[in-house]
């Protein structure tokens, strides 16, 4: 998976983490493409705001001095955790086509499991209904999924909840939307 180009600020700490030995400004950011959680150091004199989009790619970064690296869900601050779902929902809405395409093109993982079944609250019966409906005509909006498949009340929320579950990493064998955690390196 490619590195993130842009991220959204979840939390900005002008004096860094209280537990850190070095006091430097620090921000926690979520990537817009693969939902990678990152810690970044802003350039001197730059103050970031929650919800702000920042460039975190390889080229010259206007607001970010250094991308310290990936962080785990458990390392998020309480402010980051409180902003997380809303910001993920904004990212999903901004990339609606990508996530609608998941409903229109998802496939079986094994003989007994389908990618759609990994969405929270979606069982076999609703998965089969979605497959049946998409055969007739691809879905054009999240609202249309709810209208055509009676057991699905909010497809967009299902996507957001799945992304949060993948970020938490608890018992996650299949990553649909989030960049999987990197494997520990052998010495």
GROMACS .gro file of C-alpha atoms in nm:
model
  187
    1UNK     CA    1   0.000   0.000   0.000
    2UNK     CA    2   0.129   0.346  -0.087
    3UNK     CA    3   0.222   0.599   0.180
    4UNK     CA    4  -0.035   0.858   0.279
    5UNK     CA    5  -0.027   1.190   0.097
    6UNK     CA    6  -0.278   1.387   0.306
    7UNK     CA    7  -0.411   1.351   0.655
    8UNK     CA    8  -0.664   1.512   0.885
    9UNK     CA    9  -0.555   1.642   1.226
   10UNK     CA   10  -0.720   1.453   1.512
   11UNK     CA   11  -0.539   1.632   1.795
   12UNK     CA   12  -0.280   1.908   1.825
   13UNK     CA   13  -0.061   1.934   2.134
   14UNK     CA   14   0.138   2.262   2.132
   15UNK     CA   15   0.372   2.134   2.406
   16UNK     CA   16   0.367   1.768   2.310
   17UNK     CA   17   0.256   1.476   2.522
   18UNK     CA   18   0.275   1.529   2.896
   19UNK     CA   19   0.451   1.193   2.931
   20UNK     CA   20   0.723   1.280   2.677
   21UNK     CA   21   1.072   1.378   2.793
   22UNK     CA   22   1.108   1.632   2.510
   23UNK     CA   23   0.853   1.909   2.479
   24UNK     CA   24   0.789   1.973   2.111
   25UNK     CA   25   0.462   2.047   1.935
   26UNK     CA   26   0.297   1.728   1.819
   27UNK     CA   27  -0.015   1.633   1.624
   28UNK     CA   28  -0.198   1.307   1.570
   29UNK     CA   29  -0.325   1.266   1.216
   30UNK     CA   30  -0.533   1.010   1.026
   31UNK     CA   31  -0.451   0.949   0.660
   32UNK     CA   32  -0.720   1.017   0.401
   33UNK     CA   33  -0.647   0.717   0.178
   34UNK     CA   34  -0.570   0.422   0.405
   35UNK     CA   35  -0.668   0.563   0.745
   36UNK     CA   36  -0.309   0.533   0.871
   37UNK     CA   37  -0.265   0.684   1.218
   38UNK     CA   38   0.043   0.908   1.231
   39UNK     CA   39   0.222   1.142   1.469
   40UNK     CA   40   0.370   1.451   1.311
   41UNK     CA   41   0.575   1.748   1.426
   42UNK     CA   42   0.458   2.079   1.278
   43UNK     CA   43   0.708   2.328   1.138
   44UNK     CA   44   0.829   2.592   1.385
   45UNK     CA   45   0.572   2.868   1.433
   46UNK     CA   46   0.293   2.660   1.275
   47UNK     CA   47  -0.008   2.573   1.483
   48UNK     CA   48  -0.249   2.308   1.355
   49UNK     CA   49  -0.623   2.286   1.417
   50UNK     CA   50  -0.836   1.978   1.467
   51UNK     CA   51  -1.003   1.874   1.142
   52UNK     CA   52  -0.745   2.056   0.929
   53UNK     CA   53  -0.607   1.876   0.624
   54UNK     CA   54  -0.227   1.862   0.608
   55UNK     CA   55   0.016   1.725   0.352
   56UNK     CA   56   0.219   1.436   0.498
   57UNK     CA   57   0.365   1.296   0.175
   58UNK     CA   58   0.729   1.267   0.070
   59UNK     CA   59   0.763   1.608  -0.100
   60UNK     CA   60   0.809   1.945   0.069
   61UNK     CA   61   0.546   1.974   0.342
   62UNK     CA   62   0.416   2.328   0.400
   63UNK     CA   63   0.304   2.273   0.761
   64UNK     CA   64   0.467   1.949   0.875
   65UNK     CA   65   0.835   1.936   0.970
   66UNK     CA   66   0.856   1.564   1.041
   67UNK     CA   67   0.635   1.258   1.021
   68UNK     CA   68   0.748   1.073   1.335
   69UNK     CA   69   0.577   0.755   1.223
   70UNK     CA   70   0.275   0.533   1.255
   71UNK     CA   71   0.100   0.493   1.587
   72UNK     CA   72  -0.144   0.235   1.716
   73UNK     CA   73  -0.505   0.301   1.810
   74UNK     CA   74  -0.415   0.253   2.177
   75UNK     CA   75  -0.168   0.545   2.149
   76UNK     CA   76  -0.436   0.797   2.049
   77UNK     CA   77  -0.507   1.078   2.295
   78UNK     CA   78  -0.855   1.117   2.441
   79UNK     CA   79  -0.906   1.420   2.211
   80UNK     CA   80  -0.810   1.211   1.908
   81UNK     CA   81  -1.047   0.934   2.014
   82UNK     CA   82  -1.335   1.180   2.054
   83UNK     CA   83  -1.275   1.324   1.704
   84UNK     CA   84  -1.202   0.995   1.529
   85UNK     CA   85  -1.550   0.879   1.420
   86UNK     CA   86  -1.661   1.222   1.297
   87UNK     CA   87  -1.344   1.269   1.092
   88UNK     CA   88  -1.367   0.917   0.947
   89UNK     CA   89  -1.728   0.992   0.851
   90UNK     CA   90  -1.615   1.312   0.673
   91UNK     CA   91  -1.347   1.115   0.484
   92UNK     CA   92  -1.601   0.848   0.384
   93UNK     CA   93  -1.845   1.116   0.261
   94UNK     CA   94  -1.570   1.292   0.065
   95UNK     CA   95  -1.480   0.962  -0.105
   96UNK     CA   96  -1.836   0.831  -0.139
   97UNK     CA   97  -1.771   0.663  -0.474
   98UNK     CA   98  -1.486   0.452  -0.335
   99UNK     CA   99  -1.701   0.316  -0.051
  100UNK     CA  100  -2.013   0.272  -0.265
  101UNK     CA  101  -1.795   0.075  -0.502
  102UNK     CA  102  -1.722  -0.164  -0.212
  103UNK     CA  103  -2.095  -0.248  -0.194
  104UNK     CA  104  -2.107  -0.293  -0.571
  105UNK     CA  105  -1.790  -0.501  -0.618
  106UNK     CA  106  -1.706  -0.678  -0.290
  107UNK     CA  107  -1.646  -1.050  -0.321
  108UNK     CA  108  -1.619  -1.374  -0.128
  109UNK     CA  109  -1.325  -1.422   0.108
  110UNK     CA  110  -1.377  -1.798   0.130
  111UNK     CA  111  -1.649  -2.050   0.050
  112UNK     CA  112  -1.827  -1.953   0.370
  113UNK     CA  113  -1.752  -1.583   0.413
  114UNK     CA  114  -1.808  -1.267   0.209
  115UNK     CA  115  -1.643  -0.927   0.253
  116UNK     CA  116  -1.985  -0.769   0.316
  117UNK     CA  117  -2.031  -0.992   0.622
  118UNK     CA  118  -1.735  -0.816   0.785
  119UNK     CA  119  -1.942  -0.497   0.815
  120UNK     CA  120  -2.082  -0.458   1.168
  121UNK     CA  121  -2.451  -0.546   1.188
  122UNK     CA  122  -2.462  -0.715   0.848
  123UNK     CA  123  -2.546  -1.084   0.854
  124UNK     CA  124  -2.582  -1.346   0.584
  125UNK     CA  125  -2.946  -1.262   0.506
  126UNK     CA  126  -2.873  -0.893   0.439
  127UNK     CA  127  -2.550  -0.978   0.257
  128UNK     CA  128  -2.747  -1.202   0.020
  129UNK     CA  129  -3.007  -0.926  -0.025
  130UNK     CA  130  -2.732  -0.676  -0.116
  131UNK     CA  131  -2.580  -0.922  -0.366
  132UNK     CA  132  -2.922  -0.982  -0.518
  133UNK     CA  133  -2.999  -0.609  -0.548
  134UNK     CA  134  -2.661  -0.516  -0.695
  135UNK     CA  135  -2.711  -0.782  -0.964
  136UNK     CA  136  -3.025  -0.596  -1.075
  137UNK     CA  137  -2.858  -0.254  -1.070
  138UNK     CA  138  -2.545  -0.112  -0.898
  139UNK     CA  139  -2.609   0.110  -0.597
  140UNK     CA  140  -2.578   0.483  -0.669
  141UNK     CA  141  -2.586   0.612  -0.308
  142UNK     CA  142  -2.579   0.498   0.054
  143UNK     CA  143  -2.944   0.599   0.083
  144UNK     CA  144  -3.031   0.373  -0.208
  145UNK     CA  145  -2.879   0.075  -0.027
  146UNK     CA  146  -3.109   0.141   0.270
  147UNK     CA  147  -3.411   0.182   0.041
  148UNK     CA  148  -3.349  -0.135  -0.160
  149UNK     CA  149  -3.227  -0.360   0.124
  150UNK     CA  150  -3.472  -0.345   0.414
  151UNK     CA  151  -3.235  -0.476   0.685
  152UNK     CA  152  -2.971  -0.210   0.619
  153UNK     CA  153  -3.055   0.117   0.792
  154UNK     CA  154  -2.730   0.314   0.748
  155UNK     CA  155  -2.465   0.172   0.512
  156UNK     CA  156  -2.234   0.470   0.567
  157UNK     CA  157  -2.229   0.413   0.946
  158UNK     CA  158  -2.146   0.045   0.885
  159UNK     CA  159  -1.838   0.151   0.687
  160UNK     CA  160  -1.733   0.399   0.959
  161UNK     CA  161  -1.776   0.137   1.234
  162UNK     CA  162  -1.575  -0.117   1.033
  163UNK     CA  163  -1.291   0.133   0.984
  164UNK     CA  164  -1.283   0.200   1.360
  165UNK     CA  165  -1.278  -0.177   1.429
  166UNK     CA  166  -0.987  -0.220   1.188
  167UNK     CA  167  -0.799   0.067   1.354
  168UNK     CA  168  -0.855  -0.093   1.696
  169UNK     CA  169  -0.701  -0.408   1.549
  170UNK     CA  170  -0.884  -0.642   1.784
  171UNK     CA  171  -0.915  -0.981   1.617
  172UNK     CA  172  -0.880  -0.827   1.271
  173UNK     CA  173  -0.777  -1.086   1.015
  174UNK     CA  174  -0.910  -0.903   0.710
  175UNK     CA  175  -0.845  -0.536   0.641
  176UNK     CA  176  -1.098  -0.390   0.397
  177UNK     CA  177  -1.028  -0.017   0.431
  178UNK     CA  178  -0.736   0.040   0.672
  179UNK     CA  179  -0.369  -0.011   0.603
  180UNK     CA  180  -0.275  -0.325   0.802
  181UNK     CA  181  -0.022  -0.279   1.083
  182UNK     CA  182   0.334  -0.345   0.977
  183UNK     CA  183   0.487  -0.678   1.069
  184UNK     CA  184   0.746  -0.674   1.349
  185UNK     CA  185   1.095  -0.667   1.205
  186UNK     CA  186   1.334  -0.958   1.257
  187UNK     CA  187   1.673  -0.859   1.400
   0.00000   0.00000   0.00000
